[in-house]
Coordinates of C-alpha atoms and ligand atoms in Angstrom, one line a residue:
M1 CA 119.0 91.0 103.5
P2 CA 120.4 93.1 106.4
D3 CA 117.8 95.8 106.4
F4 CA 114.6 93.8 106.0
A5 CA 114.2 92.9 109.7
P6 CA 110.5 92.7 110.6
R7 CA 111.3 92.2 114.3
S8 CA 113.7 95.1 114.7
P9 CA 112.4 98.3 116.3
A10 CA 114.3 100.4 113.8
F11 CA 112.7 98.6 110.9
L12 CA 109.2 98.8 112.5
A13 CA 109.7 102.5 113.2
D14 CA 110.3 103.2 109.5
P15 CA 110.3 100.2 107.1
Y16 CA 110.3 102.4 104.0
P17 CA 114.1 102.8 103.5
A18 CA 114.6 99.0 103.7
Y19 CA 111.9 98.6 101.0
A20 CA 113.7 101.1 98.8
E21 CA 116.8 99.0 99.0
L22 CA 114.9 95.8 98.2
R23 CA 113.3 97.5 95.2
A24 CA 116.7 98.6 94.0
R25 CA 118.2 95.1 94.4
G26 CA 115.6 93.2 92.4
R27 CA 112.0 92.1 91.9
A28 CA 111.8 88.9 93.9
H29 CA 113.9 88.1 97.0
Y30 CA 113.9 84.7 98.8
Y31 CA 113.6 85.4 102.5
E32 CA 114.8 82.4 104.4
P33 CA 113.3 83.2 107.9
S34 CA 109.7 83.0 106.7
D35 CA 110.5 80.8 103.6
Q36 CA 108.8 83.3 101.3
W37 CA 109.6 85.3 98.2
L38 CA 109.4 89.0 99.0
V39 CA 107.9 91.1 96.1
P40 CA 108.6 94.9 96.5
H41 CA 107.6 96.6 93.2
H42 CA 104.2 98.1 92.7
A43 CA 103.8 96.7 89.1
D44 CA 104.6 93.1 90.4
V45 CA 102.4 93.3 93.5
S46 CA 99.5 94.7 91.4
A47 CA 99.9 92.0 88.7
L48 CA 100.3 89.2 91.2
L49 CA 97.2 90.1 93.1
R50 CA 95.2 89.5 89.9
E51 CA 97.2 86.4 88.9
R52 CA 95.1 83.2 88.9
R53 CA 98.2 81.0 89.2
L54 CA 98.5 82.3 92.8
G55 CA 95.9 81.7 95.6
R56 CA 95.2 82.7 99.1
S57 CA 94.8 78.9 99.8
Y58 CA 95.7 75.7 97.9
G59 CA 93.3 73.2 99.4
H60 CA 90.9 73.5 96.4
R61 CA 93.6 72.0 94.2
F62 CA 96.2 70.1 96.3
T63 CA 96.5 68.1 99.5
H64 CA 99.2 69.4 101.9
E65 CA 101.4 66.5 100.8
E66 CA 101.0 67.2 97.1
F67 CA 101.8 70.8 97.8
G68 CA 104.9 69.9 99.8
R69 CA 103.6 71.5 103.0
T70 CA 103.0 70.0 106.5
P71 CA 99.4 70.0 107.6
P72 CA 98.6 72.5 110.4
D73 CA 99.0 71.5 114.0
P74 CA 95.8 69.7 115.0
G75 CA 96.0 71.7 118.3
H76 CA 95.3 74.9 116.2
E77 CA 92.1 73.5 114.7
P78 CA 89.7 76.1 116.3
F79 CA 91.7 78.9 114.7
H80 CA 91.8 77.2 111.3
E81 CA 88.1 76.3 111.4
L82 CA 87.2 80.0 112.0
N83 CA 89.9 81.5 109.7
D84 CA 90.1 79.1 106.7
Q85 CA 86.4 79.2 105.8
G86 CA 86.2 83.0 105.7
M87 CA 86.1 84.4 102.2
L88 CA 89.6 85.9 102.5
E89 CA 91.1 82.4 102.7
L90 CA 88.9 80.9 100.0
E91 CA 89.3 80.7 96.2
P92 CA 86.6 80.3 93.6
P93 CA 84.0 78.9 93.4
D94 CA 83.6 79.1 97.2
H95 CA 84.9 82.6 97.4
T96 CA 82.6 83.8 94.6
R97 CA 79.6 82.3 96.2
I98 CA 80.2 83.8 99.7
R99 CA 81.4 87.2 98.4
R100 CA 78.3 87.5 96.2
L101 CA 76.1 87.1 99.3
V102 CA 78.0 89.5 101.5
S103 CA 78.8 92.2 98.9
K104 CA 75.1 93.2 98.8
A105 CA 75.6 94.8 102.2
F106 CA 78.7 96.7 101.1
T107 CA 77.8 98.4 97.8
P108 CA 78.8 102.0 97.6
R109 CA 75.0 102.9 97.7
T110 CA 74.2 100.8 100.8
V111 CA 77.3 102.2 102.6
E112 CA 76.4 105.7 101.5
Q113 CA 73.1 105.3 103.5
L114 CA 75.2 104.6 106.6
Q115 CA 77.0 107.9 106.3
P116 CA 74.7 110.0 108.6
Y117 CA 75.0 107.4 111.3
V118 CA 78.8 107.2 111.0
R119 CA 79.1 111.0 111.0
R120 CA 76.9 111.3 114.1
L121 CA 78.9 108.7 115.9
A122 CA 82.2 110.3 115.0
T123 CA 80.9 113.7 116.2
E124 CA 79.8 112.2 119.5
L125 CA 83.1 110.5 120.1
V126 CA 85.2 113.5 119.3
A127 CA 83.0 115.8 121.3
R128 CA 83.6 113.5 124.3
L129 CA 87.4 113.6 123.7
V130 CA 87.2 117.4 123.6
E131 CA 85.1 117.6 126.8
E132 CA 87.7 115.5 128.6
G133 CA 90.5 117.9 127.4
G134 CA 92.2 115.2 125.3
G135 CA 93.3 111.7 125.9
D136 CA 94.2 108.7 123.8
L137 CA 92.9 109.1 120.2
L138 CA 93.0 105.4 119.7
T139 CA 90.7 104.4 122.5
A140 CA 88.6 107.6 122.3
V141 CA 87.9 107.6 118.5
A142 CA 89.9 105.4 116.3
E143 CA 88.7 102.2 117.9
P144 CA 85.1 102.7 119.0
L145 CA 84.0 104.2 115.7
P146 CA 84.7 101.2 113.3
V147 CA 83.9 98.7 116.1
A148 CA 80.4 100.2 116.6
V149 CA 79.7 100.5 112.9
I150 CA 80.5 96.9 112.0
A151 CA 78.9 95.6 115.2
E152 CA 75.8 97.6 114.4
M153 CA 75.7 96.2 110.8
L154 CA 76.0 92.7 112.0
G155 CA 73.6 93.2 115.0
V156 CA 76.1 92.5 117.8
P157 CA 74.5 93.9 121.0
E158 CA 76.3 97.0 122.5
T159 CA 77.1 95.2 125.8
D160 CA 79.0 92.5 123.9
R161 CA 81.1 94.9 121.8
P162 CA 84.1 95.1 124.2
L163 CA 84.7 91.4 123.5
L164 CA 85.5 92.1 119.8
R165 CA 88.8 93.9 120.1
P166 CA 90.6 91.4 122.3
W167 CA 89.4 88.4 120.1
S168 CA 90.4 90.2 116.9
A169 CA 93.9 91.2 118.3
A170 CA 94.6 87.6 119.4
I171 CA 93.5 86.2 116.1
C172 CA 95.4 88.8 114.1
G173 CA 98.6 87.7 115.8
M174 CA 98.6 84.7 113.5
Y175 CA 98.9 87.0 110.4
E176 CA 102.4 88.1 111.4
L177 CA 105.4 86.4 110.0
N178 CA 106.3 83.2 111.9
P179 CA 103.9 83.5 114.8
S180 CA 105.1 81.9 118.0
E181 CA 103.5 79.0 119.8
E182 CA 102.2 81.4 122.5
T183 CA 100.6 83.6 119.8
A184 CA 99.0 80.5 118.3
R185 CA 97.7 79.5 121.8
H186 CA 96.1 82.9 122.3
A187 CA 94.6 82.8 118.8
V188 CA 93.2 79.3 119.3
T189 CA 91.5 80.3 122.6
A190 CA 90.1 83.4 121.1
S191 CA 88.8 81.6 118.0
A192 CA 87.0 79.0 120.1
E193 CA 85.4 81.7 122.2
F194 CA 84.5 83.8 119.3
S195 CA 83.0 80.9 117.3
A196 CA 80.9 79.8 120.3
Y197 CA 79.7 83.4 120.7
L198 CA 78.8 83.7 117.1
R199 CA 77.0 80.4 117.0
E200 CA 74.8 81.6 119.8
L201 CA 74.2 85.0 118.2
I202 CA 73.3 83.3 114.9
A203 CA 70.8 81.0 116.8
A204 CA 69.3 84.1 118.5
R205 CA 68.9 85.9 115.1
R206 CA 67.4 82.8 113.6
A207 CA 64.8 82.7 116.3
T208 CA 64.2 86.5 116.1
P209 CA 65.4 88.0 112.8
G210 CA 66.2 91.7 112.6
G211 CA 67.3 94.0 109.9
D212 CA 71.0 93.2 110.4
L213 CA 73.5 91.4 108.1
I214 CA 73.5 88.2 110.2
S215 CA 69.7 87.9 109.7
G216 CA 70.3 88.5 106.0
L217 CA 72.8 85.7 105.8
I218 CA 70.5 83.4 107.7
A219 CA 67.7 84.2 105.2
A220 CA 70.1 83.5 102.3
H221 CA 71.2 80.2 103.9
D222 CA 67.6 79.1 104.6
E223 CA 66.7 79.9 101.0
G224 CA 69.2 77.4 99.8
E225 CA 72.1 79.8 99.0
R226 CA 74.5 77.0 100.2
L227 CA 76.2 78.8 103.0
T228 CA 77.1 76.3 105.6
E229 CA 76.9 77.1 109.3
A230 CA 80.7 77.0 109.6
E231 CA 81.0 79.4 106.7
M232 CA 78.4 81.7 108.2
V233 CA 80.4 81.8 111.5
A234 CA 83.7 82.4 109.7
T235 CA 82.1 85.1 107.5
C236 CA 80.8 87.0 110.6
A237 CA 84.2 86.7 112.3
L238 CA 86.0 88.0 109.3
L239 CA 83.6 90.9 108.8
L240 CA 83.8 91.8 112.5
N241 CA 87.7 91.6 112.6
A242 CA 88.5 93.0 109.1
G243 CA 85.7 95.6 109.7
H244 CA 87.6 97.4 112.3
E245 CA 91.3 96.3 112.7
A246 CA 92.8 98.1 109.7
T247 CA 90.5 101.2 110.1
V248 CA 91.7 101.6 113.7
N249 CA 95.3 101.5 112.6
A250 CA 94.8 103.7 109.5
T251 CA 93.2 106.4 111.8
V252 CA 96.1 106.5 114.3
N253 CA 98.9 106.0 111.7
G254 CA 97.2 108.8 109.7
W255 CA 97.1 111.3 112.6
H256 CA 100.6 110.3 113.6
A257 CA 101.8 111.2 110.1
L258 CA 99.8 114.5 110.2
F259 CA 101.4 115.5 113.5
R260 CA 104.9 114.9 112.0
H261 CA 104.0 117.1 108.9
P262 CA 102.5 120.3 110.5
A263 CA 102.5 122.2 107.2
Q264 CA 100.4 119.5 105.6
L265 CA 98.0 119.4 108.6
A266 CA 97.7 123.2 108.5
A267 CA 96.9 123.0 104.7
L268 CA 94.2 120.5 105.5
R269 CA 92.8 122.7 108.3
A270 CA 92.8 125.6 105.9
D271 CA 91.1 123.8 103.0
R272 CA 88.6 121.0 103.9
A273 CA 88.3 120.2 100.1
L274 CA 91.6 118.3 100.6
L275 CA 89.9 115.7 102.8
P276 CA 89.2 113.0 100.0
T277 CA 92.7 113.0 98.7
A278 CA 94.1 113.3 102.2
V279 CA 92.4 110.1 103.2
E280 CA 93.9 108.2 100.2
E281 CA 97.3 109.8 100.8
L282 CA 97.4 108.8 104.5
M283 CA 96.4 105.2 103.6
R284 CA 99.3 105.2 101.1
Y285 CA 101.9 107.0 103.1
D286 CA 101.8 104.7 106.1
T287 CA 100.2 101.6 104.8
P288 CA 98.1 99.9 107.6
L289 CA 98.5 96.4 106.2
Q290 CA 102.0 95.9 105.1
L291 CA 102.0 92.5 103.5
F292 CA 99.7 89.9 102.1
E293 CA 100.7 86.4 101.1
R294 CA 99.8 84.1 98.2
W295 CA 100.6 80.5 97.5
V296 CA 102.1 79.6 94.1
L297 CA 99.6 77.1 92.6
D298 CA 101.4 77.0 89.2
P299 CA 104.9 78.4 88.6
V300 CA 105.2 82.1 87.9
D301 CA 108.1 84.2 86.6
I302 CA 109.0 87.4 88.5
G303 CA 111.7 89.5 86.7
G304 CA 113.4 86.4 85.4
T305 CA 113.1 84.3 88.6
T306 CA 110.8 81.3 88.3
I307 CA 108.9 80.8 91.5
P308 CA 107.9 77.1 91.8
R309 CA 104.6 75.5 92.8
G310 CA 104.3 75.2 96.5
A311 CA 106.3 78.4 97.2
E312 CA 104.8 81.4 98.9
V313 CA 105.1 85.0 97.9
A314 CA 104.9 87.9 100.3
L315 CA 103.5 91.0 98.5
L316 CA 104.9 94.1 100.2
F317 CA 102.1 96.6 100.0
G318 CA 104.0 99.2 102.0
S319 CA 106.8 99.0 99.5
A320 CA 104.5 99.1 96.5
N321 CA 102.9 102.2 97.9
H322 CA 106.4 103.9 98.0
D323 CA 107.5 102.8 94.6
P324 CA 108.9 105.9 92.7
A325 CA 108.0 104.1 89.4
V326 CA 104.4 104.9 90.3
F327 CA 104.4 107.8 92.8
A328 CA 106.2 111.1 92.4
A329 CA 108.3 111.8 95.5
P330 CA 106.9 108.7 97.2
D331 CA 108.4 109.4 100.6
A332 CA 106.8 112.8 100.8
L333 CA 103.3 113.2 102.4
D334 CA 101.3 115.2 99.9
L335 CA 97.6 115.5 100.9
A336 CA 96.8 117.0 97.6
R337 CA 98.2 114.0 95.6
R338 CA 95.8 113.2 92.8
D339 CA 97.5 110.4 90.9
N340 CA 97.4 107.9 93.8
P341 CA 96.8 104.3 92.7
H342 CA 97.8 102.9 96.2
I343 CA 97.3 99.3 96.8
S344 CA 96.3 99.5 100.5
F345 CA 92.9 97.9 99.7
S346 CA 94.5 95.1 97.6
A347 CA 93.3 94.3 94.0
G348 CA 91.8 91.3 92.2
I349 CA 89.2 89.0 93.6
H350 CA 90.0 89.7 97.2
Y351 CA 89.9 93.5 96.8
C352 CA 88.6 94.9 100.2
I353 CA 84.9 94.5 100.3
G354 CA 84.8 97.2 103.0
A355 CA 86.8 99.9 101.2
P356 CA 83.8 102.2 100.7
L357 CA 82.9 101.9 104.4
A358 CA 86.5 102.4 105.5
R359 CA 86.7 105.5 103.4
I360 CA 83.5 106.9 105.0
E361 CA 84.7 106.1 108.5
L362 CA 88.2 107.7 108.0
A363 CA 86.7 110.8 106.4
A364 CA 84.1 111.1 109.2
S365 CA 86.5 110.8 112.1
M366 CA 89.0 113.2 110.4
A367 CA 86.3 115.8 109.6
A368 CA 85.0 115.6 113.2
L369 CA 88.5 116.0 114.6
L370 CA 89.2 119.0 112.3
D371 CA 85.9 120.7 113.2
L372 CA 85.7 120.1 116.9
A373 CA 89.4 119.9 117.9
P374 CA 91.0 122.5 115.7
A375 CA 94.1 122.6 117.9
L376 CA 94.5 118.8 118.2
R377 CA 98.1 118.1 118.8
P378 CA 100.3 115.3 120.1
A379 CA 100.7 114.9 123.9
G380 CA 103.7 112.6 124.1
E381 CA 105.5 110.2 121.7
P382 CA 103.3 107.2 120.8
V383 CA 104.5 103.6 121.1
R384 CA 104.5 101.6 118.0
K385 CA 103.0 98.1 118.1
P386 CA 105.7 95.4 117.8
N387 CA 103.9 94.0 114.7
F388 CA 105.0 94.2 111.1
V389 CA 102.1 93.0 109.0
I390 CA 99.4 94.9 110.9
R391 CA 101.0 98.2 111.4
G392 CA 99.7 100.3 114.2
L393 CA 100.3 102.2 117.4
E394 CA 99.6 101.1 121.0
G395 CA 98.0 104.5 121.5
L396 CA 98.1 108.1 120.3
P397 CA 98.1 110.6 123.2
V398 CA 96.6 113.9 122.2
A399 CA 95.7 117.4 123.6
V400 CA 92.9 119.5 122.3
Ligands
HEM1 C1 91.5 101.2 106.3 C2 90.8 100.1 106.4 C3 91.0 98.8 105.6 C4 92.0 98.4 104.9 C5 93.4 99.0 104.7 C6 91.6 97.1 104.4 C7 92.5 96.3 103.6 C8 92.1 95.1 103.0 C9 92.9 94.3 102.2 C10 94.4 94.7 101.8 C11 92.2 93.2 101.8 C12 92.7 92.0 100.9 C13 93.8 91.2 101.3 C14 94.3 90.3 100.2 O1 94.3 90.7 99.0 O2 94.8 89.2 100.5 C15 91.0 93.3 102.4 C16 90.0 92.3 102.3 C17 88.8 92.4 103.0 N1 88.3 93.4 103.8 FE1 89.3 95.2 104.2 N2 90.4 96.8 104.7 C18 89.9 97.8 105.5 C19 88.6 98.0 106.0 C20 87.6 97.0 105.9 C21 86.3 97.2 106.4 C22 85.8 98.4 107.1 C23 85.7 96.1 106.2 C24 84.2 95.8 106.5 C25 83.5 94.8 106.4 C26 86.6 95.1 105.5 C27 86.3 93.9 105.1 C28 87.1 93.1 104.3 C29 86.8 91.7 103.8 C30 85.5 91.0 104.1 C31 87.8 91.3 103.0 C32 87.9 90.0 102.3 C33 87.5 90.2 100.8 C34 87.7 88.9 100.0 O3 88.5 88.0 100.4 O4 87.0 88.9 98.9 N3 87.8 95.8 105.4 N4 90.9 94.4 103.2

């Protein structure tokens, strides 16, 4: 598989041609370096996300030995304790129970009520960027907006918020293909610190409840909703990390794409009614989360290839989002694209709980930048992060 090279700078700069080749060559490809089956077609990715013979985890049905897998390194325990009890790593019935509790805070109606706050924050951040005559869009807007919103929802005090990005970045390193031992060490340290921090925060909220989501989860727990302390910690960590990581990247990937398509950016500046389809198109065009994995709990057939129990499939979201079977001219950025069933928020039971919030945040920052920085333009070539799964930039220098 010469072109699928997740560590190569050329692939990271533009993985979409390699995906086209994978799609042309077949529907399931065994990829030896990560011992996974790569799935590049939209129809397969979409169907497999809804397939109950696959799971984010297998512990609810099999031991490691039964599943033919080696147990995780005991030295990585703090990472697994935090990660594996978050809803994203759970399957029903545990997943259903926790998702039901959390989803109350993320209904489109609840999130709608956050809109004025999100817009105000976006305006303040962009106004500051303009005052300063430009800077790094990532640190000035893309990062602080979603971090503040999710921290506010959970009741993380403002002074503690700078801790969240480094913890999240260290933990997210584990989601790349074949993380190194050094990445694991950083993730373990961050997980231990983050867990200790969250335990303290939960204890403080238990003593003095507020109107935040952590207080809500404590109340549910205390009313016998069967949320263990470890699950509560893992849920808070997941919400805080998932609640900003992809939004940060979607914002900078999106503006990077706009800068490289000046006619599309001009069309958006001229017609603000394009904003809703523009947000969706930018999420499709340069997919912020490129791959999600599933374990094969019972054999499945993909295009005539039987994938056995114990195998792992890697669903290529970025490829699915550029599949010409679903998207007309998939490699073109078309902010007016209406028929856009992109898969960037996943599908099935793990469909992104924060999708309505992410959409509001992306639209708010984009609107503020269009309004307050009408001449926003690149000020230098951005550096791409050396990550494949979580696709982003190290920064995005801009002039106003
Ligand atoms: C552009 C921004 C975002 C993108 C692209 C994104 C994408 C995703 C994807 C692809 C999944 C499912 C992964 C899978 O199927 O294995 C997911 C799950 C999740 N996301 Fe997001 N997300 C975004 C923003 C957010 C925000 C703002 C929150 C706020 C809380 C959030 C919270 C979650 C949670 C809690 C889950 C786990 C859901 C479950 O397992 O049932 N995400 N997200």
